[in-house]
Amino acid sequence: MNMRWLVLMLCLLTGPAWARPQLKIVTLQHRLAEEVLAPLQRLVGPGSSVSAFGNQIIINAEPAEIGNIEETLRQLDVERRRWRISVSSGDQNWARRDNVGVSGNVGNRHIRVWTPNGRREMPDSIGIDANEVETQGSSATSMTLSALEGAPAFISVGQMVPYSGYWVDLSHRYARGIPTTDWQEVTTGFSVKPRQVGDKVDLEITPRMAQLGGNGVIDFVSLSTHVQLKPGEWLDLGGLLGSRDEVSQAILQNSSTQGSRAVSLKIKVE
């Protein structure tokens, strides 16, 4: 075998040095490595790897793959954007009240009770007057919240309810890490977490129950939903979630034997 063939065989067996996998560690400035790991892993082929540790990305890949990863990291490792979330909510209330009045006299001792319409019966007679009064009302409020990208903001619907009965049952069925302390009252609403995806905002929306006067919360993570919208576009959150699951329905609507309450809720992220 001549020298030319020997050199060729050695090159085929060893391969070029520049194509061998290399180890490189990149320290991120603004994001945690876990946040950016998934898109980076799609950039490497068999035999190469990308892993995360704290704020560092550990790359074991060929030089060309390392170059692609570093270019992608320059786009992903940017300062978190602060989003402004505008909330517009309205309450529709309906209530019923029964009024009952009695008037009359007994023997020589007069007992007079004014009826709801102001009528008074004459002596030697007893009258009972009853009527039903229905009232309807509405109110509108607006507020502005601020949230860092990837961090949650809480939208309260302003409903304070006893933490008992129905709400305890919902917590046990849909939530994790239910409280072991004795909660008395809670306020309900939704946690919203904004992330930018291209030219749109991805909102992760989770029903939430928060302890009044304390720091405890129950997030119904299993009922979370994602929706994408353009910055500055209004989203009818009440219409989206009003019929989606039991917890969201309970937050947006509250009924009793005396009346009912429905909440309309719209949000805008910009």
Coordinates of C-alpha atoms in Angstrom, one line a residue:
M1 CA 0.0 0.0 0.0
N2 CA 1.5 3.3 -1.0
M3 CA 1.7 6.3 1.2
R4 CA -1.1 8.2 -0.6
W5 CA -3.7 5.5 0.3
L6 CA -2.5 5.3 3.9
V7 CA -3.0 9.0 4.4
L8 CA -6.5 8.8 2.9
M9 CA -7.5 5.9 5.2
L10 CA -6.3 7.8 8.2
C11 CA -8.3 10.9 7.3
L12 CA -11.5 8.8 6.8
L13 CA -11.0 7.1 10.2
T14 CA -10.2 10.1 12.3
G15 CA -12.3 12.7 10.4
P16 CA -11.5 16.4 10.3
A17 CA -10.7 17.9 13.7
W18 CA -13.0 20.9 13.1
A19 CA -16.0 18.6 12.8
R20 CA -15.6 16.9 16.2
P21 CA -18.1 17.8 19.0
Q22 CA -16.8 20.5 21.3
L23 CA -17.8 21.6 24.8
K24 CA -18.9 25.1 25.4
I25 CA -20.6 26.9 28.3
V26 CA -22.6 30.1 27.7
T27 CA -23.7 32.2 30.7
L28 CA -27.0 34.0 30.2
Q29 CA -27.5 37.6 31.3
H30 CA -31.3 38.0 31.5
R31 CA -33.0 34.6 31.4
L32 CA -32.8 31.3 33.2
A33 CA -31.4 28.5 31.1
E34 CA -34.6 26.4 31.4
E35 CA -36.6 29.2 29.8
V36 CA -34.6 29.0 26.5
L37 CA -33.6 25.3 26.5
A38 CA -36.4 23.9 24.3
P39 CA -35.8 25.9 21.1
L40 CA -32.0 25.3 21.5
Q41 CA -32.4 21.5 21.6
R42 CA -34.1 21.6 18.2
L43 CA -30.9 23.0 16.7
V44 CA -28.6 20.0 17.4
G45 CA -28.5 16.6 15.7
P46 CA -27.7 13.1 16.9
G47 CA -24.5 12.9 18.9
S48 CA -24.8 16.5 20.1
S49 CA -26.5 17.8 23.2
V50 CA -27.7 21.0 24.9
S51 CA -28.5 21.2 28.7
A52 CA -29.3 23.8 31.2
F53 CA -27.9 24.6 34.6
G54 CA -29.0 27.7 36.5
N55 CA -28.2 30.6 34.2
Q56 CA -25.8 28.6 32.0
I57 CA -26.3 26.7 28.8
I58 CA -23.9 23.7 28.4
I59 CA -23.3 22.8 24.7
N60 CA -21.7 19.6 23.4
A61 CA -21.9 20.0 19.7
E62 CA -20.2 20.5 16.4
P63 CA -18.8 24.0 15.7
A64 CA -21.5 24.8 13.1
E65 CA -24.2 23.8 15.6
I66 CA -22.6 25.9 18.3
G67 CA -22.7 28.9 16.0
N68 CA -26.4 28.4 15.4
I69 CA -27.0 28.1 19.1
E70 CA -25.1 31.2 20.0
E71 CA -27.0 33.2 17.3
T72 CA -30.3 32.0 18.7
L73 CA -29.3 32.8 22.2
R74 CA -28.6 36.4 21.2
Q75 CA -32.3 36.7 20.3
L76 CA -33.6 34.8 23.3
D77 CA -31.4 36.2 26.1
V78 CA -32.9 39.6 26.2
E79 CA -34.2 41.7 29.1
R80 CA -37.7 40.8 30.2
R81 CA -40.4 43.1 28.7
R82 CA -42.8 44.7 31.1
W83 CA -46.4 44.4 29.9
R84 CA -49.3 46.7 30.7
I85 CA -52.6 44.8 31.2
S86 CA -55.8 46.8 31.0
V87 CA -58.9 45.3 32.6
S88 CA -62.5 46.3 31.9
S89 CA -65.1 44.6 34.0
G90 CA -68.8 44.9 34.5
D91 CA -71.3 43.5 37.0
Q92 CA -74.9 42.6 36.2
N93 CA -76.9 42.1 39.4
W94 CA -80.4 40.8 39.9
A95 CA -82.1 40.5 43.3
R96 CA -85.6 39.6 44.6
R97 CA -87.1 40.8 47.9
D98 CA -90.4 39.7 49.4
N99 CA -92.3 42.2 51.4
V100 CA -95.2 41.2 53.7
G101 CA -97.3 43.6 55.8
V102 CA -100.1 43.0 58.3
S103 CA -102.7 45.6 59.6
G104 CA -105.8 45.3 61.8
N105 CA -107.2 45.4 65.3
V106 CA -108.0 42.9 68.0
G107 CA -110.9 43.7 70.4
N108 CA -110.6 47.1 71.9
R109 CA -106.8 47.1 71.6
H110 CA -105.7 48.5 68.3
I111 CA -102.7 47.0 66.6
R112 CA -101.6 48.7 63.5
V113 CA -98.9 47.6 61.1
W114 CA -98.1 49.6 58.0
T115 CA -98.1 47.5 54.8
P116 CA -95.5 48.0 52.1
N117 CA -97.8 50.2 50.1
G118 CA -98.7 52.3 53.1
R119 CA -102.3 51.0 53.4
R120 CA -103.8 50.7 56.8
E121 CA -106.9 48.5 57.5
M122 CA -109.9 49.9 59.3
P123 CA -111.0 48.6 62.8
D124 CA -112.5 45.2 63.1
S125 CA -110.6 43.9 60.1
I126 CA -107.3 42.2 59.5
G127 CA -105.4 42.5 56.2
I128 CA -102.3 40.9 54.9
D129 CA -100.5 42.5 52.0
A130 CA -97.6 40.8 50.3
N131 CA -95.6 41.8 47.2
E132 CA -92.4 40.9 45.5
V133 CA -89.8 43.5 44.6
E134 CA -87.2 42.8 41.9
T135 CA -84.2 45.0 41.4
Q136 CA -81.6 45.0 38.7
G137 CA -78.4 47.0 38.5
S138 CA -75.1 47.2 36.7
S139 CA -71.7 48.7 37.4
A140 CA -68.4 49.0 35.4
T141 CA -64.9 49.3 36.6
S142 CA -61.5 49.5 34.9
M143 CA -57.9 49.0 36.2
T144 CA -54.4 48.7 34.9
L145 CA -51.9 46.0 36.0
S146 CA -48.2 45.6 35.2
A147 CA -46.5 42.3 34.7
L148 CA -43.0 41.2 33.6
E149 CA -42.9 38.7 30.8
G150 CA -43.4 35.2 32.1
A151 CA -44.6 36.5 35.5
P152 CA -48.2 36.2 36.6
A153 CA -50.6 39.1 37.4
F154 CA -53.8 38.6 39.4
I155 CA -57.1 39.9 38.1
S156 CA -59.7 39.9 40.9
V157 CA -63.3 39.9 40.0
G158 CA -64.1 41.4 43.4
Q159 CA -66.1 38.5 44.8
M160 CA -65.5 37.5 48.4
V161 CA -67.0 34.2 49.4
P162 CA -66.8 31.9 52.4
Y163 CA -64.2 29.1 51.9
S164 CA -66.7 26.3 52.6
G165 CA -69.0 23.9 50.9
Y166 CA -68.9 24.3 47.1
W167 CA -65.5 26.0 47.0
V168 CA -63.8 23.4 49.2
D169 CA -65.2 20.7 46.9
L170 CA -63.8 22.5 43.8
S171 CA -60.4 22.8 45.5
H172 CA -60.2 19.1 46.2
R173 CA -61.3 18.2 42.7
Y174 CA -59.2 20.5 40.6
A175 CA -56.4 22.1 42.6
R176 CA -53.0 20.9 44.0
G177 CA -51.6 21.8 47.3
I178 CA -54.9 22.8 48.9
P179 CA -54.6 24.7 52.2
T180 CA -54.4 22.9 55.5
T181 CA -55.1 26.0 57.4
D182 CA -58.6 27.2 58.2
W183 CA -59.4 29.8 55.6
Q184 CA -62.5 31.9 56.4
E185 CA -63.1 34.0 53.2
V186 CA -61.4 34.1 49.8
T187 CA -61.5 36.4 46.8
T188 CA -61.6 34.8 43.3
G189 CA -60.2 35.8 39.9
F190 CA -57.7 34.8 37.3
S191 CA -53.9 34.7 37.1
V192 CA -52.6 35.8 33.7
K193 CA -49.1 35.2 32.5
P194 CA -48.0 37.1 29.3
R195 CA -45.2 35.9 26.9
Q196 CA -44.3 37.3 23.6
V197 CA -44.4 34.8 20.7
G198 CA -43.4 36.5 17.4
D199 CA -45.7 39.5 16.9
K200 CA -48.4 38.2 19.3
V201 CA -48.8 37.8 23.0
D202 CA -49.4 34.3 24.5
L203 CA -51.5 34.5 27.6
E204 CA -51.6 31.6 30.1
I205 CA -54.9 32.1 32.1
T206 CA -55.4 30.2 35.3
P207 CA -58.4 30.4 37.7
R208 CA -57.2 31.5 41.1
M209 CA -58.5 31.7 44.7
A210 CA -56.7 33.9 47.1
Q211 CA -56.9 34.0 50.9
L212 CA -58.2 37.3 52.3
G213 CA -55.7 39.0 54.7
G214 CA -53.0 36.4 53.9
N215 CA -50.5 35.3 51.3
G216 CA -52.0 31.9 50.4
V217 CA -53.4 31.2 46.9
I218 CA -54.9 28.2 45.2
D219 CA -54.1 28.1 41.4
F220 CA -56.2 25.6 39.5
V221 CA -53.3 24.7 37.2
S222 CA -55.1 21.8 35.6
L223 CA -57.7 24.2 34.2
S224 CA -55.1 26.6 32.7
T225 CA -55.7 27.7 29.1
H226 CA -53.6 29.5 26.5
V227 CA -54.8 32.1 24.1
Q228 CA -52.8 34.3 21.7
L229 CA -53.7 37.9 20.8
K230 CA -52.1 40.9 19.2
P231 CA -50.7 43.7 21.5
G232 CA -53.5 46.3 22.0
E233 CA -56.3 43.9 21.1
W234 CA -59.2 43.4 23.5
L235 CA -60.0 39.8 24.6
D236 CA -63.4 38.9 26.0
L237 CA -62.1 36.8 28.8
G238 CA -65.6 36.3 30.3
G239 CA -66.9 35.0 27.0
L240 CA -63.9 32.7 26.6
L241 CA -64.1 31.2 30.1
G242 CA -67.7 31.5 31.1
S243 CA -68.6 28.1 29.9
R244 CA -65.2 26.4 29.9
D245 CA -65.1 24.7 33.4
E246 CA -66.8 24.7 36.7
V247 CA -64.3 26.9 38.5
S248 CA -64.3 29.6 35.9
Q249 CA -68.1 29.6 35.8
A250 CA -68.3 29.9 39.6
I251 CA -65.9 32.8 39.5
L252 CA -67.8 34.7 36.8
Q253 CA -71.3 33.9 38.0
N254 CA -72.7 33.6 41.5
S255 CA -76.3 32.6 42.2
S256 CA -78.4 32.3 45.4
T257 CA -82.1 32.1 46.3
Q258 CA -82.1 35.9 46.7
G259 CA -80.5 36.8 43.3
S260 CA -77.6 36.3 40.9
R261 CA -74.5 38.1 39.7
A262 CA -72.7 37.8 36.4
V263 CA -69.4 39.4 35.6
S264 CA -68.2 40.5 32.1
L265 CA -64.4 40.7 31.8
K266 CA -62.2 42.0 29.0
I267 CA -58.5 42.4 29.0
K268 CA -55.9 44.1 26.7
V269 CA -52.1 43.6 26.8
E270 CA -49.7 46.1 25.4

